[in-house]
N, CA, C and O atoms as CSV, one atom per row, in Angstrom:
chain,resi,resn,atom,element,x,y,z
A,1,UNK,N,N,185.192,120.539,93.707
A,1,UNK,CA,C,184.185,120.543,92.902
A,1,UNK,C,C,184.306,119.207,92.113
A,1,UNK,O,O,185.367,118.830,91.616
A,2,UNK,N,N,183.180,118.549,92.042
A,2,UNK,CA,C,182.932,117.327,90.982
A,2,UNK,C,C,182.417,117.823,89.595
A,2,UNK,O,O,182.481,117.070,88.623
A,3,UNK,N,N,181.941,118.996,89.502
A,3,UNK,CA,C,181.017,119.394,88.390
A,3,UNK,C,C,181.933,120.685,87.922
A,3,UNK,O,O,182.427,121.444,88.756
A,4,UNK,N,N,182.095,120.843,86.591
A,4,UNK,CA,C,182.716,121.988,85.727
A,4,UNK,C,C,181.766,122.179,84.837
A,4,UNK,O,O,181.377,121.236,84.148
A,5,UNK,N,N,181.296,123.310,84.726
A,5,UNK,CA,C,179.933,124.106,83.684
A,5,UNK,C,C,180.794,124.840,82.552
A,5,UNK,O,O,181.534,125.750,82.926
A,6,UNK,N,N,180.753,124.527,81.270
A,6,UNK,CA,C,181.230,125.209,80.494
A,6,UNK,C,C,180.061,125.371,79.164
A,6,UNK,O,O,179.013,124.755,78.973
A,7,UNK,N,N,180.759,126.521,78.320
A,7,UNK,CA,C,180.057,127.009,77.039
A,7,UNK,C,C,180.796,126.576,76.024
A,7,UNK,O,O,181.478,127.504,75.588
A,8,UNK,N,N,180.974,125.523,75.420
A,8,UNK,CA,C,181.937,125.449,74.252
A,8,UNK,C,C,181.635,126.446,73.285
A,8,UNK,O,O,180.511,126.875,73.026
A,9,UNK,N,N,182.947,126.859,72.659
A,9,UNK,CA,C,182.725,127.785,71.381
A,9,UNK,C,C,182.213,127.092,70.279
A,9,UNK,O,O,182.560,125.960,69.942
A,10,UNK,N,N,181.225,127.925,69.621
A,10,UNK,CA,C,180.236,127.161,68.631
A,10,UNK,C,C,178.707,127.304,69.079
A,10,UNK,O,O,177.755,127.413,68.307
A,11,UNK,N,N,178.654,127.282,70.511
A,11,UNK,CA,C,177.336,126.906,70.907
A,11,UNK,C,C,176.888,128.196,71.444
A,11,UNK,O,O,177.800,128.929,71.828
A,12,UNK,N,N,175.437,128.731,71.583
A,12,UNK,CA,C,174.792,129.888,72.182
A,12,UNK,C,C,175.189,129.767,73.560
A,12,UNK,O,O,175.262,128.681,74.136
A,13,UNK,N,N,175.447,130.888,74.096
A,13,UNK,CA,C,175.446,131.042,75.672
A,13,UNK,C,C,174.169,131.624,75.970
A,13,UNK,O,O,173.709,132.600,75.376
A,14,UNK,N,N,173.426,130.803,77.204
A,14,UNK,CA,C,172.191,130.973,77.371
A,14,UNK,C,C,172.286,131.382,79.044
A,14,UNK,O,O,172.982,130.803,79.879
A,15,UNK,N,N,171.561,132.317,79.229
A,15,UNK,CA,C,171.835,132.969,80.846
A,15,UNK,C,C,171.677,131.909,81.775
A,15,UNK,O,O,172.595,131.654,82.555
A,16,UNK,N,N,170.560,131.226,81.782
A,16,UNK,CA,C,170.110,130.216,82.933
A,16,UNK,C,C,170.690,128.991,82.898
A,16,UNK,O,O,170.297,128.142,83.698
A,17,UNK,N,N,171.757,128.677,81.938
A,17,UNK,CA,C,172.222,127.335,81.933
A,17,UNK,C,C,173.436,127.336,81.146
A,17,UNK,O,O,173.533,128.183,80.258
A,18,UNK,N,N,174.390,126.499,81.341
A,18,UNK,CA,C,175.649,126.228,80.550
A,18,UNK,C,C,175.213,125.014,79.854
A,18,UNK,O,O,174.304,124.302,80.282
A,19,UNK,N,N,175.954,124.752,78.637
A,19,UNK,CA,C,175.699,124.099,77.401
A,19,UNK,C,C,176.239,122.317,77.878
A,19,UNK,O,O,175.658,121.306,77.481
A,20,UNK,N,N,177.388,122.331,78.742
A,20,UNK,CA,C,177.781,121.350,79.266
A,20,UNK,C,C,178.121,121.101,80.421
A,20,UNK,O,O,178.546,122.085,81.027
A,21,UNK,N,N,178.096,119.880,81.140
A,21,UNK,CA,C,178.625,119.816,82.594
A,21,UNK,C,C,179.434,118.632,82.539
A,21,UNK,O,O,179.096,117.568,82.021
A,22,UNK,N,N,180.665,118.915,83.179
A,22,UNK,CA,C,181.635,117.765,83.036
A,22,UNK,C,C,181.785,117.189,84.534
A,22,UNK,O,O,182.052,117.995,85.425
A,23,UNK,N,N,181.643,115.978,84.811
A,23,UNK,CA,C,181.425,115.428,86.161
A,23,UNK,C,C,182.674,114.514,86.378
A,23,UNK,O,O,183.078,113.741,85.510
A,24,UNK,N,N,183.268,114.669,87.635
A,24,UNK,CA,C,184.499,113.834,87.763
A,24,UNK,C,C,184.307,113.341,89.250
A,24,UNK,O,O,185.321,112.895,89.785
A,25,UNK,N,N,183.377,113.357,89.840
A,25,UNK,CA,C,182.895,112.739,91.077
A,25,UNK,C,C,182.904,111.393,91.384
A,25,UNK,O,O,183.296,110.764,90.401
A,26,UNK,N,N,182.659,110.720,92.264
A,26,UNK,CA,C,182.529,109.328,92.430
A,26,UNK,C,C,180.804,108.851,92.877
A,26,UNK,O,O,180.446,107.676,92.786
A,27,UNK,N,N,180.089,109.695,93.241
A,27,UNK,CA,C,178.877,109.727,93.622
A,27,UNK,C,C,177.680,109.974,92.790
A,27,UNK,O,O,177.498,111.182,92.633
A,28,UNK,N,N,176.825,109.243,92.221
A,28,UNK,CA,C,175.799,110.106,91.502
A,28,UNK,C,C,174.498,110.174,92.474
A,28,UNK,O,O,174.008,109.190,93.029
A,29,UNK,N,N,174.066,111.402,92.574
A,29,UNK,CA,C,172.772,111.641,93.327
A,29,UNK,C,C,171.764,111.907,92.194
A,29,UNK,O,O,171.991,112.765,91.341
A,30,UNK,N,N,170.689,111.186,92.199
A,30,UNK,CA,C,169.338,111.383,91.257
A,30,UNK,C,C,168.139,111.666,92.202
A,30,UNK,O,O,167.588,110.824,92.910
A,31,UNK,N,N,167.796,113.088,92.096
A,31,UNK,CA,C,166.674,113.477,92.807
A,31,UNK,C,C,165.496,113.346,92.029
A,31,UNK,O,O,165.506,113.745,90.864
A,32,UNK,N,N,164.423,112.807,92.556
A,32,UNK,CA,C,163.022,112.649,92.075
A,32,UNK,C,C,162.602,113.920,91.587
A,32,UNK,O,O,163.062,114.927,92.125
A,33,UNK,N,N,161.762,114.022,90.608
A,33,UNK,CA,C,161.163,114.975,90.192
A,33,UNK,C,C,160.309,115.701,91.494
A,33,UNK,O,O,159.448,115.112,92.147
A,34,UNK,N,N,160.797,117.270,91.743
A,34,UNK,CA,C,160.129,117.876,92.984
A,34,UNK,C,C,159.105,118.904,92.391
A,34,UNK,O,O,159.383,119.728,91.520
A,35,UNK,N,N,157.842,118.735,93.003
A,35,UNK,CA,C,156.945,119.626,92.689
A,35,UNK,C,C,156.632,120.691,93.727
A,35,UNK,O,O,157.512,120.659,94.587
A,36,UNK,N,N,155.731,121.609,93.977
A,36,UNK,CA,C,155.634,122.692,94.487
A,36,UNK,C,C,154.852,122.227,95.886
A,36,UNK,O,O,153.878,122.881,96.257
A,37,UNK,N,N,155.271,121.177,96.577
A,37,UNK,CA,C,154.738,120.645,97.947
A,37,UNK,C,C,155.426,121.433,99.001
A,37,UNK,O,O,156.577,121.826,98.813
A,38,UNK,N,N,154.823,121.669,100.030
A,38,UNK,CA,C,155.547,122.094,101.330
A,38,UNK,C,C,155.660,120.634,101.896
A,38,UNK,O,O,155.336,119.616,101.284
A,39,UNK,N,N,156.211,120.707,103.255
A,39,UNK,CA,C,156.744,119.339,103.908
A,39,UNK,C,C,155.581,118.678,104.319
A,39,UNK,O,O,155.778,117.512,104.661
A,40,UNK,N,N,154.344,119.106,104.391
A,40,UNK,CA,C,152.984,118.504,104.740
A,40,UNK,C,C,152.231,117.966,103.430
A,40,UNK,O,O,151.199,117.296,103.481
A,41,UNK,N,N,152.766,118.278,102.462
A,41,UNK,CA,C,152.192,117.760,100.982
A,41,UNK,C,C,151.185,118.635,100.587
A,41,UNK,O,O,150.350,118.201,99.794
A,42,UNK,N,N,151.084,119.946,101.040
A,42,UNK,CA,C,150.384,121.113,100.559
A,42,UNK,C,C,150.890,121.658,99.434
A,42,UNK,O,O,152.086,121.946,99.476
A,43,UNK,N,N,150.206,121.908,98.291
A,43,UNK,CA,C,150.683,122.670,97.077
A,43,UNK,C,C,150.998,123.878,97.421
A,43,UNK,O,O,150.119,124.445,98.071
A,44,UNK,N,N,152.238,124.665,97.153
A,44,UNK,CA,C,152.436,125.890,97.350
A,44,UNK,C,C,152.193,126.670,96.092
A,44,UNK,O,O,152.421,126.045,95.056
A,45,UNK,N,N,151.791,127.869,95.971
A,45,UNK,CA,C,151.608,128.685,94.645
A,45,UNK,C,C,150.400,128.064,93.632
A,45,UNK,O,O,150.575,127.906,92.424
A,46,UNK,N,N,149.329,127.788,94.239
A,46,UNK,CA,C,148.392,127.366,93.256
A,46,UNK,C,C,148.341,128.346,92.164
A,46,UNK,O,O,148.487,129.543,92.411
A,47,UNK,N,N,148.138,127.906,90.947
A,47,UNK,CA,C,147.982,128.885,89.805
A,47,UNK,C,C,148.956,129.630,89.426
A,47,UNK,O,O,148.792,130.302,88.408
A,48,UNK,N,N,150.102,129.695,90.084
A,48,UNK,CA,C,151.334,130.730,90.014
A,48,UNK,C,C,152.504,130.057,89.593
A,48,UNK,O,O,153.239,129.538,90.433
A,49,UNK,N,N,152.808,129.999,88.148
A,49,UNK,CA,C,153.875,129.126,87.720
A,49,UNK,C,C,155.212,129.539,88.364
A,49,UNK,O,O,156.071,128.764,88.784
A,50,UNK,N,N,155.243,130.683,88.371
A,50,UNK,CA,C,156.538,131.428,89.076
A,50,UNK,C,C,156.762,130.969,90.409
A,50,UNK,O,O,157.822,130.369,90.587
A,51,UNK,N,N,155.947,131.129,91.453
A,51,UNK,CA,C,155.941,130.567,92.576
A,51,UNK,C,C,156.227,129.198,92.609
A,51,UNK,O,O,157.136,128.882,93.377
A,52,UNK,N,N,155.739,128.391,92.037
A,52,UNK,CA,C,155.684,126.880,91.661
A,52,UNK,C,C,157.441,126.771,91.750
A,52,UNK,O,O,158.180,126.363,92.646
A,53,UNK,N,N,157.723,127.353,90.339
A,53,UNK,CA,C,159.087,126.923,90.088
A,53,UNK,C,C,159.912,127.503,91.143
A,53,UNK,O,O,160.908,126.791,91.272
A,54,UNK,N,N,159.927,128.418,91.894
A,54,UNK,CA,C,160.750,128.788,93.096
A,54,UNK,C,C,160.781,127.846,94.165
A,54,UNK,O,O,161.840,127.510,94.696
A,55,UNK,N,N,159.360,127.285,94.595
A,55,UNK,CA,C,159.464,126.365,95.575
A,55,UNK,C,C,159.999,125.033,95.092
A,55,UNK,O,O,160.725,124.346,95.810
A,56,UNK,N,N,159.633,124.670,93.864
A,56,UNK,CA,C,160.569,123.210,93.343
A,56,UNK,C,C,161.995,123.351,93.516
A,56,UNK,O,O,162.682,122.393,93.869
A,57,UNK,N,N,162.550,124.666,93.252
A,57,UNK,CA,C,164.045,124.525,93.552
A,57,UNK,C,C,164.358,124.678,95.115
A,57,UNK,O,O,165.482,124.390,95.527
A,58,UNK,N,N,163.504,125.067,95.859
A,58,UNK,CA,C,163.749,124.967,97.236
A,58,UNK,C,C,163.713,123.385,97.621
A,58,UNK,O,O,164.523,122.928,98.428
A,59,UNK,N,N,162.820,122.658,97.055
A,59,UNK,CA,C,162.789,121.549,97.493
A,59,UNK,C,C,163.865,120.496,96.788
A,59,UNK,O,O,164.138,119.387,97.248
A,60,UNK,N,N,164.316,120.967,95.798
A,60,UNK,CA,C,165.636,120.141,95.148
A,60,UNK,C,C,166.698,120.460,96.045
A,60,UNK,O,O,167.421,119.547,96.443
A,61,UNK,N,N,166.895,121.686,96.432
A,61,UNK,CA,C,167.850,121.891,97.470
A,61,UNK,C,C,168.064,121.096,98.776
A,61,UNK,O,O,169.056,120.680,99.374
A,62,UNK,N,N,166.731,121.055,98.974
A,62,UNK,CA,C,166.447,120.148,100.439
A,62,UNK,C,C,166.758,118.705,100.022
A,62,UNK,O,O,167.409,118.052,100.838
A,63,UNK,N,N,166.438,118.177,99.017
A,63,UNK,CA,C,166.733,116.785,98.727
A,63,UNK,C,C,168.058,116.784,98.543
A,63,UNK,O,O,168.665,115.900,99.148
A,64,UNK,N,N,168.767,117.625,97.788
A,64,UNK,CA,C,170.245,117.721,97.554
A,64,UNK,C,C,171.021,117.628,98.899
A,64,UNK,O,O,171.999,116.891,99.025
A,65,UNK,N,N,170.570,118.356,99.826
A,65,UNK,CA,C,171.256,118.565,101.164
A,65,UNK,C,C,171.061,117.218,101.817
A,65,UNK,O,O,171.968,116.799,102.536
A,66,UNK,N,N,170.062,116.557,101.655
A,66,UNK,CA,C,169.914,115.299,102.370
A,66,UNK,C,C,170.798,114.253,101.772
A,66,UNK,O,O,170.970,113.163,102.320
A,67,UNK,N,N,171.374,114.607,100.604
A,67,UNK,CA,C,172.346,113.427,100.212
A,67,UNK,C,C,173.803,114.041,100.279
A,67,UNK,O,O,174.751,113.503,99.708
A,68,UNK,N,N,173.900,115.070,100.933
A,68,UNK,CA,C,175.251,115.477,101.243
A,68,UNK,C,C,175.670,116.448,100.088
A,68,UNK,O,O,176.886,116.623,100.017
A,69,UNK,N,N,174.949,117.073,99.225
A,69,UNK,CA,C,174.944,117.639,98.007
A,69,UNK,C,C,174.405,119.147,98.015
A,69,UNK,O,O,173.667,119.574,98.902
A,70,UNK,N,N,174.833,119.870,96.982
A,70,UNK,CA,C,174.389,121.227,96.970
A,70,UNK,C,C,174.192,121.509,95.441
A,70,UNK,O,O,174.752,120.740,94.660
A,71,UNK,N,N,173.421,122.575,94.929
A,71,UNK,CA,C,173.343,122.852,93.504
A,71,UNK,C,C,174.633,123.064,93.142
A,71,UNK,O,O,174.573,123.086,91.913
A,72,UNK,N,N,175.912,123.257,93.502
A,72,UNK,CA,C,177.114,123.254,93.115
A,72,UNK,C,C,177.307,121.985,92.501
A,72,UNK,O,O,178.019,121.771,91.520
A,73,UNK,N,N,176.648,121.177,93.122
A,73,UNK,CA,C,177.076,119.758,92.427
A,73,UNK,C,C,176.308,119.149,91.591
A,73,UNK,O,O,176.356,117.947,91.327
A,74,UNK,N,N,175.426,120.105,91.052
A,74,UNK,CA,C,174.276,119.514,90.144
A,74,UNK,C,C,174.733,119.637,88.574
A,74,UNK,O,O,175.070,120.675,88.006
A,75,UNK,N,N,174.673,118.516,88.098
A,75,UNK,CA,C,175.334,118.173,86.591
A,75,UNK,C,C,174.066,118.444,85.586
A,75,UNK,O,O,174.331,118.734,84.419
A,76,UNK,N,N,172.929,118.373,85.930
A,76,UNK,CA,C,171.720,118.603,84.952
A,76,UNK,C,C,170.363,118.982,85.795
A,76,UNK,O,O,170.198,118.646,86.968
A,77,UNK,N,N,169.696,119.512,85.247
A,77,UNK,CA,C,168.039,119.862,85.724
A,77,UNK,C,C,167.380,119.518,84.368
A,77,UNK,O,O,167.841,119.497,83.227
A,78,UNK,N,N,166.343,119.296,84.787
A,78,UNK,CA,C,165.184,118.717,83.752
A,78,UNK,C,C,163.771,119.228,84.277
A,78,UNK,O,O,163.118,118.545,85.066
A,79,UNK,N,N,163.384,120.307,83.865
A,79,UNK,CA,C,161.869,121.228,84.236
A,79,UNK,C,C,160.837,120.582,82.925
A,79,UNK,O,O,160.942,120.560,81.699
A,80,UNK,N,N,159.884,120.123,83.846
A,80,UNK,CA,C,158.568,119.582,83.295
A,80,UNK,C,C,157.607,120.846,83.384
A,80,UNK,O,O,157.475,121.370,84.490
A,81,UNK,N,N,156.954,121.347,82.335
A,81,UNK,CA,C,155.746,122.465,82.609
A,81,UNK,C,C,154.470,122.102,81.682
A,81,UNK,O,O,154.437,121.923,80.465
A,82,UNK,N,N,153.494,122.052,82.583
A,82,UNK,CA,C,152.087,121.758,82.094
A,82,UNK,C,C,151.814,122.719,80.975
A,82,UNK,O,O,152.146,123.902,81.054
A,83,UNK,N,N,151.245,122.238,79.995
A,83,UNK,CA,C,150.581,123.177,78.887
A,83,UNK,C,C,151.582,124.322,78.220
A,83,UNK,O,O,151.241,125.415,77.766
A,84,UNK,N,N,152.766,123.818,78.284
A,84,UNK,CA,C,153.898,124.689,77.873
A,84,UNK,C,C,153.631,125.531,76.522
A,84,UNK,O,O,153.068,125.039,75.545
A,85,UNK,N,N,154.042,126.689,76.574
A,85,UNK,CA,C,153.862,127.783,75.569
A,85,UNK,C,C,154.915,128.613,75.767
A,85,UNK,O,O,155.273,128.778,76.933
A,86,UNK,N,N,155.640,129.312,74.684
A,86,UNK,CA,C,156.849,129.956,74.651
A,86,UNK,C,C,156.364,131.259,75.692
A,86,UNK,O,O,157.204,131.675,76.489
A,87,UNK,N,N,154.976,131.895,75.661
A,87,UNK,CA,C,154.695,132.879,76.430
A,87,UNK,C,C,154.890,132.772,77.832
A,87,UNK,O,O,155.013,133.762,78.553
A,88,UNK,N,N,154.926,131.471,78.283
A,88,UNK,CA,C,155.418,131.262,79.721
A,88,UNK,C,C,156.756,131.534,80.221
A,88,UNK,O,O,156.996,131.629,81.425
A,89,UNK,N,N,157.751,131.676,79.180
A,89,UNK,CA,C,159.209,131.813,79.417
A,89,UNK,C,C,159.340,132.914,80.559
A,89,UNK,O,O,159.881,132.600,81.619
A,90,UNK,N,N,158.918,134.026,80.384
A,90,UNK,CA,C,159.023,135.238,81.581
A,90,UNK,C,C,158.667,134.696,82.770
A,90,UNK,O,O,159.346,135.064,83.729
A,91,UNK,N,N,157.666,133.811,83.008
A,91,UNK,CA,C,157.167,133.066,84.379
A,91,UNK,C,C,158.291,132.618,84.746
A,91,UNK,O,O,158.906,133.155,85.667
A,92,UNK,N,N,158.872,131.289,83.926
A,92,UNK,CA,C,159.782,130.282,84.423
A,92,UNK,C,C,161.241,131.288,84.586
A,92,UNK,O,O,162.003,130.988,85.505
A,93,UNK,N,N,161.505,132.148,83.931
A,93,UNK,CA,C,162.746,132.867,84.158
A,93,UNK,C,C,162.755,133.419,85.549
A,93,UNK,O,O,163.608,133.206,86.410
A,94,UNK,N,N,161.599,134.215,85.650
A,94,UNK,CA,C,161.400,134.849,86.822
A,94,UNK,C,C,161.681,133.911,88.121
A,94,UNK,O,O,162.410,134.203,89.069
A,95,UNK,N,N,160.981,132.794,87.956
A,95,UNK,CA,C,161.017,131.758,89.198
A,95,UNK,C,C,162.273,131.130,89.525
A,95,UNK,O,O,162.567,130.680,90.632
A,96,UNK,N,N,163.023,131.128,88.456
A,96,UNK,CA,C,164.596,130.635,88.522
A,96,UNK,C,C,165.250,131.533,88.938
A,96,UNK,O,O,166.256,131.233,89.582
A,97,UNK,N,N,164.937,132.892,88.735
A,97,UNK,CA,C,165.804,134.021,89.237
A,97,UNK,C,C,165.613,134.302,90.361
A,97,UNK,O,O,166.572,134.707,91.018
A,98,UNK,N,N,164.118,134.167,91.062
A,98,UNK,CA,C,163.931,134.402,92.427
A,98,UNK,C,C,164.603,133.298,93.544
A,98,UNK,O,O,165.110,133.550,94.637
A,99,UNK,N,N,164.414,131.955,92.850
A,99,UNK,CA,C,165.089,130.921,93.496
A,99,UNK,C,C,166.458,130.885,93.735
A,99,UNK,O,O,166.933,130.498,94.802
A,100,UNK,N,N,167.151,131.296,92.732
A,100,UNK,CA,C,168.634,131.345,92.744
A,100,UNK,C,C,169.034,132.291,93.506
A,100,UNK,O,O,170.067,132.117,94.153
A,101,UNK,N,N,168.344,133.456,93.604
A,101,UNK,CA,C,168.949,134.465,94.604
A,101,UNK,C,C,168.492,134.320,95.977
A,101,UNK,O,O,169.085,134.713,96.982
A,102,UNK,N,N,167.548,133.807,95.925
A,102,UNK,CA,C,167.048,133.241,97.624
A,102,UNK,C,C,167.982,132.227,98.150
A,102,UNK,O,O,168.362,132.289,99.319
A,103,UNK,N,N,168.424,131.171,97.240
A,103,UNK,CA,C,169.358,130.214,97.788
A,103,UNK,C,C,170.520,130.160,97.621
A,103,UNK,O,O,171.189,129.165,97.902
A,104,UNK,N,N,171.043,131.368,97.066
A,104,UNK,CA,C,172.389,131.789,96.966
A,104,UNK,C,C,173.009,131.022,95.627
A,104,UNK,O,O,174.217,131.139,95.419
A,105,UNK,N,N,172.248,130.294,94.784
A,105,UNK,CA,C,173.005,129.554,93.619
A,105,UNK,C,C,173.725,130.339,92.802
A,105,UNK,O,O,173.146,131.351,92.407
A,106,UNK,N,N,174.839,130.156,92.434
A,106,UNK,CA,C,175.798,130.774,91.473
A,106,UNK,C,C,176.094,129.922,90.207
A,106,UNK,O,O,176.575,130.420,89.189
A,107,UNK,N,N,175.776,128.599,90.332
A,107,UNK,CA,C,175.951,127.872,88.984
A,107,UNK,C,C,174.821,127.810,88.177
A,107,UNK,O,O,173.732,128.133,88.653
A,108,UNK,N,N,174.941,127.372,86.811
A,108,UNK,CA,C,173.679,127.061,86.013
A,108,UNK,C,C,173.890,125.872,85.040
A,108,UNK,O,O,174.213,125.916,83.853
A,109,UNK,N,N,173.611,124.729,85.877
A,109,UNK,CA,C,173.959,123.502,85.116
A,109,UNK,C,C,173.262,123.354,83.930
A,109,UNK,O,O,172.293,124.105,83.824
A,110,UNK,N,N,173.500,122.516,82.902
A,110,UNK,CA,C,172.761,122.551,81.637
A,110,UNK,C,C,171.357,122.053,82.397
A,110,UNK,O,O,171.410,121.495,83.493
A,111,UNK,N,N,170.161,122.297,81.740
A,111,UNK,CA,C,168.827,122.436,81.813
A,111,UNK,C,C,167.979,122.132,80.548
A,111,UNK,O,O,168.200,122.840,79.565
A,112,UNK,N,N,167.042,121.168,80.458
A,112,UNK,CA,C,166.150,121.001,79.530
A,112,UNK,C,C,164.695,121.360,80.028
A,112,UNK,O,O,164.191,121.031,81.102
A,113,UNK,N,N,164.143,122.088,79.041
A,113,UNK,CA,C,162.567,122.369,79.502
A,113,UNK,C,C,161.765,121.570,78.776
A,113,UNK,O,O,162.010,121.499,77.571
A,114,UNK,N,N,160.812,120.914,79.242
A,114,UNK,CA,C,159.882,120.014,78.509
A,114,UNK,C,C,158.686,120.251,78.742
A,114,UNK,O,O,158.451,120.210,79.950
A,115,UNK,N,N,157.651,120.526,77.993
A,115,UNK,CA,C,156.085,120.774,77.928
A,115,UNK,C,C,155.430,119.352,77.953
A,115,UNK,O,O,155.532,118.521,77.050
A,116,UNK,N,N,154.726,119.198,79.152
A,116,UNK,CA,C,153.959,118.020,79.281
A,116,UNK,C,C,152.425,118.404,79.468
A,116,UNK,O,O,152.182,119.571,79.777
A,117,UNK,N,N,151.331,117.473,79.298
A,117,UNK,CA,C,150.020,117.701,79.352
A,117,UNK,C,C,149.688,117.758,80.591
A,117,UNK,O,O,148.858,118.595,80.946
A,118,UNK,N,N,150.214,116.959,81.420
A,118,UNK,CA,C,149.754,116.941,83.081
A,118,UNK,C,C,150.946,116.445,83.674
A,118,UNK,O,O,151.847,115.846,83.087
A,119,UNK,N,N,150.863,116.856,85.364
A,119,UNK,CA,C,151.676,115.826,86.089
A,119,UNK,C,C,150.654,115.158,87.168
A,119,UNK,O,O,149.475,114.917,86.904
A,120,UNK,N,N,151.236,114.909,88.343
A,120,UNK,CA,C,150.616,113.911,89.175
A,120,UNK,C,C,149.279,114.371,89.656
A,120,UNK,O,O,148.436,113.520,89.941
A,121,UNK,N,N,148.997,115.708,89.778
A,121,UNK,CA,C,147.773,116.438,90.392
A,121,UNK,C,C,147.572,117.726,89.396
A,121,UNK,O,O,148.511,118.395,88.965
A,122,UNK,N,N,146.279,117.943,89.123
A,122,UNK,CA,C,145.906,119.106,88.351
A,122,UNK,C,C,146.503,120.463,88.972
A,122,UNK,O,O,146.650,121.431,88.226
A,123,UNK,N,N,146.868,120.544,90.409
A,123,UNK,CA,C,147.465,121.691,90.939
A,123,UNK,C,C,148.959,122.038,90.525
A,123,UNK,O,O,149.444,123.166,90.616
A,124,UNK,N,N,149.534,121.054,90.117
A,124,UNK,CA,C,151.058,120.958,89.940
A,124,UNK,C,C,151.263,121.710,88.558
A,124,UNK,O,O,150.740,121.157,87.590
A,125,UNK,N,N,151.925,122.850,88.337
A,125,UNK,CA,C,152.122,123.300,86.916
A,125,UNK,C,C,153.517,123.144,86.617
A,125,UNK,O,O,153.966,123.530,85.538
A,126,UNK,N,N,154.366,122.508,87.658
A,126,UNK,CA,C,156.087,122.222,87.273
A,126,UNK,C,C,156.631,121.244,87.877
A,126,UNK,O,O,156.132,120.945,88.962
A,127,UNK,N,N,157.525,120.635,87.504
A,127,UNK,CA,C,158.174,119.507,88.364
A,127,UNK,C,C,159.851,119.694,87.751
A,127,UNK,O,O,160.226,119.937,86.604
A,128,UNK,N,N,160.461,119.526,88.716
A,128,UNK,CA,C,162.013,119.708,88.378
A,128,UNK,C,C,162.654,118.548,88.963
A,128,UNK,O,O,162.461,118.233,90.137
A,129,UNK,N,N,163.629,117.720,87.953
A,129,UNK,CA,C,164.600,116.904,88.262
A,129,UNK,C,C,165.971,117.407,88.507
A,129,UNK,O,O,166.286,118.478,87.988
A,130,UNK,N,N,166.841,116.747,89.253
A,130,UNK,CA,C,168.150,116.918,89.348
A,130,UNK,C,C,169.194,115.774,89.244
A,130,UNK,O,O,168.958,114.663,89.721
A,131,UNK,N,N,170.241,116.043,88.671
A,131,UNK,CA,C,171.433,115.044,88.621
A,131,UNK,C,C,172.453,115.596,89.221
A,131,UNK,O,O,172.793,116.705,88.808
A,132,UNK,N,N,173.095,115.074,90.176
A,132,UNK,CA,C,174.313,115.965,90.898
A,132,UNK,C,C,175.411,114.656,90.950
A,132,UNK,O,O,175.179,113.461,90.767
A,133,UNK,N,N,176.593,115.287,91.243
A,133,UNK,CA,C,177.681,114.179,91.274
A,133,UNK,C,C,178.599,114.808,92.382
A,133,UNK,O,O,179.011,115.956,92.213
A,134,UNK,N,N,178.901,114.173,93.393
A,134,UNK,CA,C,179.611,114.432,94.509
A,134,UNK,C,C,181.098,113.372,94.610
A,134,UNK,O,O,181.196,112.303,94.008
A,135,UNK,N,N,181.935,113.835,95.309
A,135,UNK,CA,C,183.088,113.247,95.567
A,135,UNK,C,C,182.771,112.059,96.814
A,135,UNK,O,O,183.687,111.359,97.246
C-alpha cells in the first residue's frame, strides 16, 4: 500500500477521516470532481444530498478503478457542497456511511468539506475530488 493514514497525537480524531495521509507510491492519480451523474449523464438523486454523495463515491470508485487504483490508495478527498450549512452534516455523514458500506471502503483519508454557491448545473448538490497514490 502506498498510503498510510494516521491521527497524530494532539489532533482530534474524526470518525469519517484521518488527519494525515503519508504517500510513498510512485504514481499520482488525480480524479476530477465527480458529481451524481450516471453513465448517461443523468443526475441521480435530484434534491437528495445523501443520495448524491453516495453516487459521487461510486463515481470516484469507478474513476479510481480506471486508473488501477481504489479507495485504499486515496491520499485526500475534497467535498464541495452547495449552500453549505452545518445542519446538512447528518445528510453528508449518511451518504458517506452508505457509500463506504456499499463499496466496502475501510479507509478514511483526509477530507476537506467546502461550501460553494453553485456547481456546474443546478441539480448537482455535491462534487467530490480524489487524489490517490499508487506504486
